Amino acid sequence: LNFDIQGTWTFEDTVDLFDFDGEDTAFSTDDFNGTIGDPDFTANARLQWVNGDWRYTWFTDFTSRASNDSLFDTGSATTYYGEDAYRKIYAEPQWYHGFSVQYRADTWAVTAGIDNLFDEAPPAVTTGATTRRGIVPLVGTQYDYRLRSGFLRVSKSF
């Protein structure tokens, strides 16, 4: 039985650009840490049981809540426009789960499984919050855009 877990917690992610105001050249510093596409915490875990030539694996990926509130002058991550309409400029935390089964022989192996087992959609955001396709942010490579999908891998060593 194997259990692996790893995570990355980023405290600061700054970008320094030259800022020329006509008289003086200086740096303009932006911290994008925690914004959509640049979450401050991500993690993944794997639980695997090995029984002879068989391996059964459960894996999960986590992405923390991300907000583009700091990029807008709204004062809060949700700005209300009337009773029911609102502008969502943050992405909810996301969990993705999957599993696989593998058979290993001397020189070959077959692995089959399902990614995004519970068919979790990427978070929805509003227009102007970030680059998006429909209501889904495109800048977050940590999100699963394919939804549930199966896979089959065959390998052979020579």
PDB file of N, CA and C in Angstrom, residues 90-153:
ATOM      1  N   TYR A  90     -14.315  35.316  -9.096  1.00  0.00           N
ATOM      2  CA  TYR A  90     -13.471  34.361  -8.385  1.00  0.00           C
ATOM      3  C   TYR A  90     -13.803  32.950  -8.845  1.00  0.00           C
ATOM      4  N   ALA A  91     -12.879  32.038  -8.634  1.00  0.00           N
ATOM      5  CA  ALA A  91     -13.065  30.634  -8.991  1.00  0.00           C
ATOM      6  C   ALA A  91     -13.092  29.820  -7.702  1.00  0.00           C
ATOM      7  N   GLU A  92     -14.122  29.008  -7.550  1.00  0.00           N
ATOM      8  CA  GLU A  92     -14.267  28.166  -6.368  1.00  0.00           C
ATOM      9  C   GLU A  92     -13.137  27.128  -6.304  1.00  0.00           C
ATOM     10  N   PRO A  93     -12.846  26.603  -5.112  1.00  0.00           N
ATOM     11  CA  PRO A  93     -11.861  25.512  -5.011  1.00  0.00           C
ATOM     12  C   PRO A  93     -12.328  24.309  -5.833  1.00  0.00           C
ATOM     13  N   GLN A  94     -11.405  23.591  -6.402  1.00  0.00           N
ATOM     14  CA  GLN A  94     -11.744  22.457  -7.248  1.00  0.00           C
ATOM     15  C   GLN A  94     -11.058  21.184  -6.755  1.00  0.00           C
ATOM     16  N   TRP A  95     -11.787  20.082  -6.753  1.00  0.00           N
ATOM     17  CA  TRP A  95     -11.275  18.738  -6.476  1.00  0.00           C
ATOM     18  C   TRP A  95     -11.568  17.880  -7.695  1.00  0.00           C
ATOM     19  N   TYR A  96     -10.570  17.162  -8.159  1.00  0.00           N
ATOM     20  CA  TYR A  96     -10.755  16.190  -9.233  1.00  0.00           C
ATOM     21  C   TYR A  96     -10.250  14.846  -8.730  1.00  0.00           C
ATOM     22  N   HIS A  97     -11.016  13.785  -9.010  1.00  0.00           N
ATOM     23  CA  HIS A  97     -10.653  12.439  -8.578  1.00  0.00           C
ATOM     24  C   HIS A  97     -10.603  11.511  -9.786  1.00  0.00           C
ATOM     25  N   GLY A  98      -9.840  10.457  -9.668  1.00  0.00           N
ATOM     26  CA  GLY A  98      -9.775   9.459 -10.725  1.00  0.00           C
ATOM     27  C   GLY A  98      -9.235   8.156 -10.178  1.00  0.00           C
ATOM     28  N   PHE A  99      -9.298   7.130 -10.986  1.00  0.00           N
ATOM     29  CA  PHE A  99      -8.727   5.856 -10.573  1.00  0.00           C
ATOM     30  C   PHE A  99      -8.191   5.125 -11.794  1.00  0.00           C
ATOM     31  N   SER A 100      -7.328   4.161 -11.542  1.00  0.00           N
ATOM     32  CA  SER A 100      -6.797   3.330 -12.617  1.00  0.00           C
ATOM     33  C   SER A 100      -6.496   1.935 -12.083  1.00  0.00           C
ATOM     34  N   VAL A 101      -6.466   1.001 -13.009  1.00  0.00           N
ATOM     35  CA  VAL A 101      -6.093  -0.380 -12.731  1.00  0.00           C
ATOM     36  C   VAL A 101      -5.005  -0.738 -13.729  1.00  0.00           C
ATOM     37  N   GLN A 102      -3.946  -1.360 -13.230  1.00  0.00           N
ATOM     38  CA  GLN A 102      -2.833  -1.714 -14.107  1.00  0.00           C
ATOM     39  C   GLN A 102      -2.452  -3.180 -13.907  1.00  0.00           C
ATOM     40  N   TYR A 103      -2.174  -3.854 -15.021  1.00  0.00           N
ATOM     41  CA  TYR A 103      -1.613  -5.199 -14.984  1.00  0.00           C
ATOM     42  C   TYR A 103      -0.211  -5.108 -15.559  1.00  0.00           C
ATOM     43  N   ARG A 104       0.771  -5.629 -14.808  1.00  0.00           N
ATOM     44  CA  ARG A 104       2.167  -5.587 -15.256  1.00  0.00           C
ATOM     45  C   ARG A 104       2.693  -7.003 -15.408  1.00  0.00           C
ATOM     46  N   ALA A 105       3.199  -7.291 -16.594  1.00  0.00           N
ATOM     47  CA  ALA A 105       3.871  -8.559 -16.859  1.00  0.00           C
ATOM     48  C   ALA A 105       5.367  -8.266 -16.954  1.00  0.00           C
ATOM     49  N   ASP A 106       6.144  -9.226 -17.407  1.00  0.00           N
ATOM     50  CA  ASP A 106       7.601  -9.048 -17.462  1.00  0.00           C
ATOM     51  C   ASP A 106       8.034  -7.881 -18.336  1.00  0.00           C
ATOM     52  N   THR A 107       7.523  -7.806 -19.556  1.00  0.00           N
ATOM     53  CA  THR A 107       7.986  -6.771 -20.488  1.00  0.00           C
ATOM     54  C   THR A 107       6.875  -5.865 -20.999  1.00  0.00           C
ATOM     55  N   TRP A 108       5.678  -5.995 -20.477  1.00  0.00           N
ATOM     56  CA  TRP A 108       4.578  -5.157 -20.949  1.00  0.00           C
ATOM     57  C   TRP A 108       3.631  -4.853 -19.796  1.00  0.00           C
ATOM     58  N   ALA A 109       2.808  -3.817 -20.006  1.00  0.00           N
ATOM     59  CA  ALA A 109       1.822  -3.426 -19.002  1.00  0.00           C
ATOM     60  C   ALA A 109       0.611  -2.808 -19.705  1.00  0.00           C
ATOM     61  N   VAL A 110      -0.532  -2.964 -19.094  1.00  0.00           N
ATOM     62  CA  VAL A 110      -1.770  -2.358 -19.572  1.00  0.00           C
ATOM     63  C   VAL A 110      -2.383  -1.599 -18.406  1.00  0.00           C
ATOM     64  N   THR A 111      -2.727  -0.326 -18.650  1.00  0.00           N
ATOM     65  CA  THR A 111      -3.351   0.517 -17.629  1.00  0.00           C
ATOM     66  C   THR A 111      -4.643   1.088 -18.206  1.00  0.00           C
ATOM     67  N   ALA A 112      -5.718   1.023 -17.423  1.00  0.00           N
ATOM     68  CA  ALA A 112      -6.995   1.611 -17.821  1.00  0.00           C
ATOM     69  C   ALA A 112      -7.540   2.396 -16.641  1.00  0.00           C
ATOM     70  N   GLY A 113      -8.223   3.499 -16.923  1.00  0.00           N
ATOM     71  CA  GLY A 113      -8.757   4.285 -15.823  1.00  0.00           C
ATOM     72  C   GLY A 113      -9.676   5.393 -16.288  1.00  0.00           C
ATOM     73  N   ILE A 114     -10.111   6.177 -15.323  1.00  0.00           N
ATOM     74  CA  ILE A 114     -10.988   7.316 -15.577  1.00  0.00           C
ATOM     75  C   ILE A 114     -10.433   8.546 -14.864  1.00  0.00           C
ATOM     76  N   ASP A 115     -10.282   9.642 -15.599  1.00  0.00           N
ATOM     77  CA  ASP A 115      -9.923  10.947 -15.037  1.00  0.00           C
ATOM     78  C   ASP A 115     -11.205  11.719 -14.761  1.00  0.00           C
ATOM     79  N   ASN A 116     -11.179  12.562 -13.737  1.00  0.00           N
ATOM     80  CA  ASN A 116     -12.329  13.386 -13.358  1.00  0.00           C
ATOM     81  C   ASN A 116     -13.580  12.512 -13.192  1.00  0.00           C
ATOM     82  N   LEU A 117     -13.451  11.537 -12.333  1.00  0.00           N
ATOM     83  CA  LEU A 117     -14.473  10.520 -12.118  1.00  0.00           C
ATOM     84  C   LEU A 117     -15.862  11.092 -11.835  1.00  0.00           C
ATOM     85  N   PHE A 118     -15.940  12.165 -11.057  1.00  0.00           N
ATOM     86  CA  PHE A 118     -17.234  12.732 -10.676  1.00  0.00           C
ATOM     87  C   PHE A 118     -17.706  13.824 -11.626  1.00  0.00           C
ATOM     88  N   ASP A 119     -17.021  13.965 -12.779  1.00  0.00           N
ATOM     89  CA  ASP A 119     -17.431  14.874 -13.851  1.00  0.00           C
ATOM     90  C   ASP A 119     -17.548  16.327 -13.377  1.00  0.00           C
ATOM     91  N   GLU A 120     -16.558  16.782 -12.604  1.00  0.00           N
ATOM     92  CA  GLU A 120     -16.543  18.152 -12.080  1.00  0.00           C
ATOM     93  C   GLU A 120     -16.188  19.144 -13.179  1.00  0.00           C
ATOM     94  N   ALA A 121     -17.046  20.113 -13.404  1.00  0.00           N
ATOM     95  CA  ALA A 121     -16.796  21.154 -14.405  1.00  0.00           C
ATOM     96  C   ALA A 121     -15.826  22.191 -13.838  1.00  0.00           C
ATOM     97  N   PRO A 122     -15.073  22.857 -14.700  1.00  0.00           N
ATOM     98  CA  PRO A 122     -14.233  23.956 -14.222  1.00  0.00           C
ATOM     99  C   PRO A 122     -15.102  25.050 -13.623  1.00  0.00           C
ATOM    100  N   PRO A 123     -14.542  25.913 -12.777  1.00  0.00           N
ATOM    101  CA  PRO A 123     -15.352  26.966 -12.163  1.00  0.00           C
ATOM    102  C   PRO A 123     -15.868  27.955 -13.211  1.00  0.00           C
ATOM    103  N   ALA A 124     -17.030  28.521 -12.920  1.00  0.00           N
ATOM    104  CA  ALA A 124     -17.634  29.519 -13.810  1.00  0.00           C
ATOM    105  C   ALA A 124     -17.269  30.912 -13.314  1.00  0.00           C
ATOM    106  N   VAL A 125     -16.945  31.788 -14.253  1.00  0.00           N
ATOM    107  CA  VAL A 125     -16.661  33.192 -13.924  1.00  0.00           C
ATOM    108  C   VAL A 125     -17.417  34.084 -14.902  1.00  0.00           C
ATOM    109  N   THR A 126     -17.443  35.351 -14.601  1.00  0.00           N
ATOM    110  CA  THR A 126     -18.197  36.309 -15.395  1.00  0.00           C
ATOM    111  C   THR A 126     -17.322  37.033 -16.409  1.00  0.00           C
ATOM    112  N   THR A 127     -17.952  37.645 -17.345  1.00  0.00           N
ATOM    113  CA  THR A 127     -17.264  38.457 -18.349  1.00  0.00           C
ATOM    114  C   THR A 127     -16.423  39.536 -17.679  1.00  0.00           C
ATOM    115  N   GLY A 128     -15.240  39.735 -18.188  1.00  0.00           N
ATOM    116  CA  GLY A 128     -14.357  40.755 -17.646  1.00  0.00           C
ATOM    117  C   GLY A 128     -13.516  40.272 -16.485  1.00  0.00           C
ATOM    118  N   ALA A 129     -13.828  39.113 -15.913  1.00  0.00           N
ATOM    119  CA  ALA A 129     -13.055  38.613 -14.779  1.00  0.00           C
ATOM    120  C   ALA A 129     -11.705  38.081 -15.222  1.00  0.00           C
ATOM    121  N   THR A 130     -11.670  37.432 -16.378  1.00  0.00           N
ATOM    122  CA  THR A 130     -10.448  36.848 -16.914  1.00  0.00           C
ATOM    123  C   THR A 130     -10.722  36.399 -18.342  1.00  0.00           C
ATOM    124  N   THR A 131      -9.707  35.935 -19.037  1.00  0.00           N
ATOM    125  CA  THR A 131      -9.904  35.362 -20.356  1.00  0.00           C
ATOM    126  C   THR A 131     -10.725  34.091 -20.191  1.00  0.00           C
ATOM    127  N   ARG A 132     -11.761  33.936 -20.984  1.00  0.00           N
ATOM    128  CA  ARG A 132     -12.632  32.781 -20.782  1.00  0.00           C
ATOM    129  C   ARG A 132     -13.224  32.296 -22.089  1.00  0.00           C
ATOM    130  N   ARG A 133     -13.743  31.106 -22.059  1.00  0.00           N
ATOM    131  CA  ARG A 133     -14.492  30.505 -23.165  1.00  0.00           C
ATOM    132  C   ARG A 133     -15.847  30.139 -22.591  1.00  0.00           C
ATOM    133  N   GLY A 134     -16.895  30.796 -23.038  1.00  0.00           N
ATOM    134  CA  GLY A 134     -18.194  30.628 -22.398  1.00  0.00           C
ATOM    135  C   GLY A 134     -18.112  31.246 -21.012  1.00  0.00           C
ATOM    136  N   ILE A 135     -18.313  30.444 -19.979  1.00  0.00           N
ATOM    137  CA  ILE A 135     -18.197  30.942 -18.601  1.00  0.00           C
ATOM    138  C   ILE A 135     -17.017  30.316 -17.873  1.00  0.00           C
ATOM    139  N   VAL A 136     -16.107  29.670 -18.623  1.00  0.00           N
ATOM    140  CA  VAL A 136     -14.989  28.941 -18.035  1.00  0.00           C
ATOM    141  C   VAL A 136     -13.689  29.712 -18.253  1.00  0.00           C
ATOM    142  N   PRO A 137     -12.894  29.914 -17.183  1.00  0.00           N
ATOM    143  CA  PRO A 137     -11.618  30.615 -17.358  1.00  0.00           C
ATOM    144  C   PRO A 137     -10.628  29.781 -18.155  1.00  0.00           C
ATOM    145  N   LEU A 138      -9.982  30.401 -19.133  1.00  0.00           N
ATOM    146  CA  LEU A 138      -8.994  29.698 -19.954  1.00  0.00           C
ATOM    147  C   LEU A 138      -7.582  29.802 -19.405  1.00  0.00           C
ATOM    148  N   VAL A 139      -7.344  30.708 -18.485  1.00  0.00           N
ATOM    149  CA  VAL A 139      -5.991  30.931 -17.996  1.00  0.00           C
ATOM    150  C   VAL A 139      -5.573  29.933 -16.922  1.00  0.00           C
ATOM    151  N   GLY A 140      -6.474  29.116 -16.431  1.00  0.00           N
ATOM    152  CA  GLY A 140      -6.157  28.185 -15.364  1.00  0.00           C
ATOM    153  C   GLY A 140      -5.864  26.792 -15.887  1.00  0.00           C
ATOM    154  N   THR A 141      -4.607  26.489 -16.127  1.00  0.00           N
ATOM    155  CA  THR A 141      -4.264  25.167 -16.649  1.00  0.00           C
ATOM    156  C   THR A 141      -4.494  24.070 -15.619  1.00  0.00           C
ATOM    157  N   GLN A 142      -4.760  24.430 -14.380  1.00  0.00           N
ATOM    158  CA  GLN A 142      -5.016  23.437 -13.344  1.00  0.00           C
ATOM    159  C   GLN A 142      -6.456  22.926 -13.388  1.00  0.00           C
ATOM    160  N   TYR A 143      -7.302  23.493 -14.230  1.00  0.00           N
ATOM    161  CA  TYR A 143      -8.690  23.052 -14.318  1.00  0.00           C
ATOM    162  C   TYR A 143      -8.842  22.000 -15.409  1.00  0.00           C
ATOM    163  N   ASP A 144      -9.773  21.077 -15.209  1.00  0.00           N
ATOM    164  CA  ASP A 144     -10.027  20.008 -16.163  1.00  0.00           C
ATOM    165  C   ASP A 144     -11.131  20.446 -17.113  1.00  0.00           C
ATOM    166  N   TYR A 145     -10.771  20.711 -18.371  1.00  0.00           N
ATOM    167  CA  TYR A 145     -11.728  21.194 -19.360  1.00  0.00           C
ATOM    168  C   TYR A 145     -12.396  20.059 -20.134  1.00  0.00           C
ATOM    169  N   ARG A 146     -11.863  18.858 -20.036  1.00  0.00           N
ATOM    170  CA  ARG A 146     -12.408  17.724 -20.794  1.00  0.00           C
ATOM    171  C   ARG A 146     -13.523  17.008 -20.052  1.00  0.00           C
ATOM    172  N   LEU A 147     -13.696  17.323 -18.762  1.00  0.00           N
ATOM    173  CA  LEU A 147     -14.651  16.633 -17.902  1.00  0.00           C
ATOM    174  C   LEU A 147     -14.250  15.158 -17.788  1.00  0.00           C
ATOM    175  N   ARG A 148     -15.189  14.293 -17.495  1.00  0.00           N
ATOM    176  CA  ARG A 148     -14.848  12.876 -17.292  1.00  0.00           C
ATOM    177  C   ARG A 148     -14.306  12.286 -18.591  1.00  0.00           C
ATOM    178  N   SER A 149     -13.211  11.549 -18.465  1.00  0.00           N
ATOM    179  CA  SER A 149     -12.630  10.900 -19.645  1.00  0.00           C
ATOM    180  C   SER A 149     -11.939   9.613 -19.227  1.00  0.00           C
ATOM    181  N   GLY A 150     -11.975   8.650 -20.115  1.00  0.00           N
ATOM    182  CA  GLY A 150     -11.314   7.377 -19.869  1.00  0.00           C
ATOM    183  C   GLY A 150      -9.988   7.315 -20.597  1.00  0.00           C
ATOM    184  N   PHE A 151      -9.132   6.427 -20.153  1.00  0.00           N
ATOM    185  CA  PHE A 151      -7.854   6.254 -20.835  1.00  0.00           C
ATOM    186  C   PHE A 151      -7.436   4.797 -20.806  1.00  0.00           C
ATOM    187  N   LEU A 152      -6.630   4.427 -21.775  1.00  0.00           N
ATOM    188  CA  LEU A 152      -6.057   3.089 -21.886  1.00  0.00           C
ATOM    189  C   LEU A 152      -4.632   3.260 -22.360  1.00  0.00           C
ATOM    190  N   ARG A 153      -3.700   2.689 -21.626  1.00  0.00           N
ATOM    191  CA  ARG A 153      -2.286   2.781 -21.992  1.00  0.00           C
ATOM    192  C   ARG A 153      -1.712   1.371 -22.077  1.00  0.00           C
TER     193      ARG A 153
END
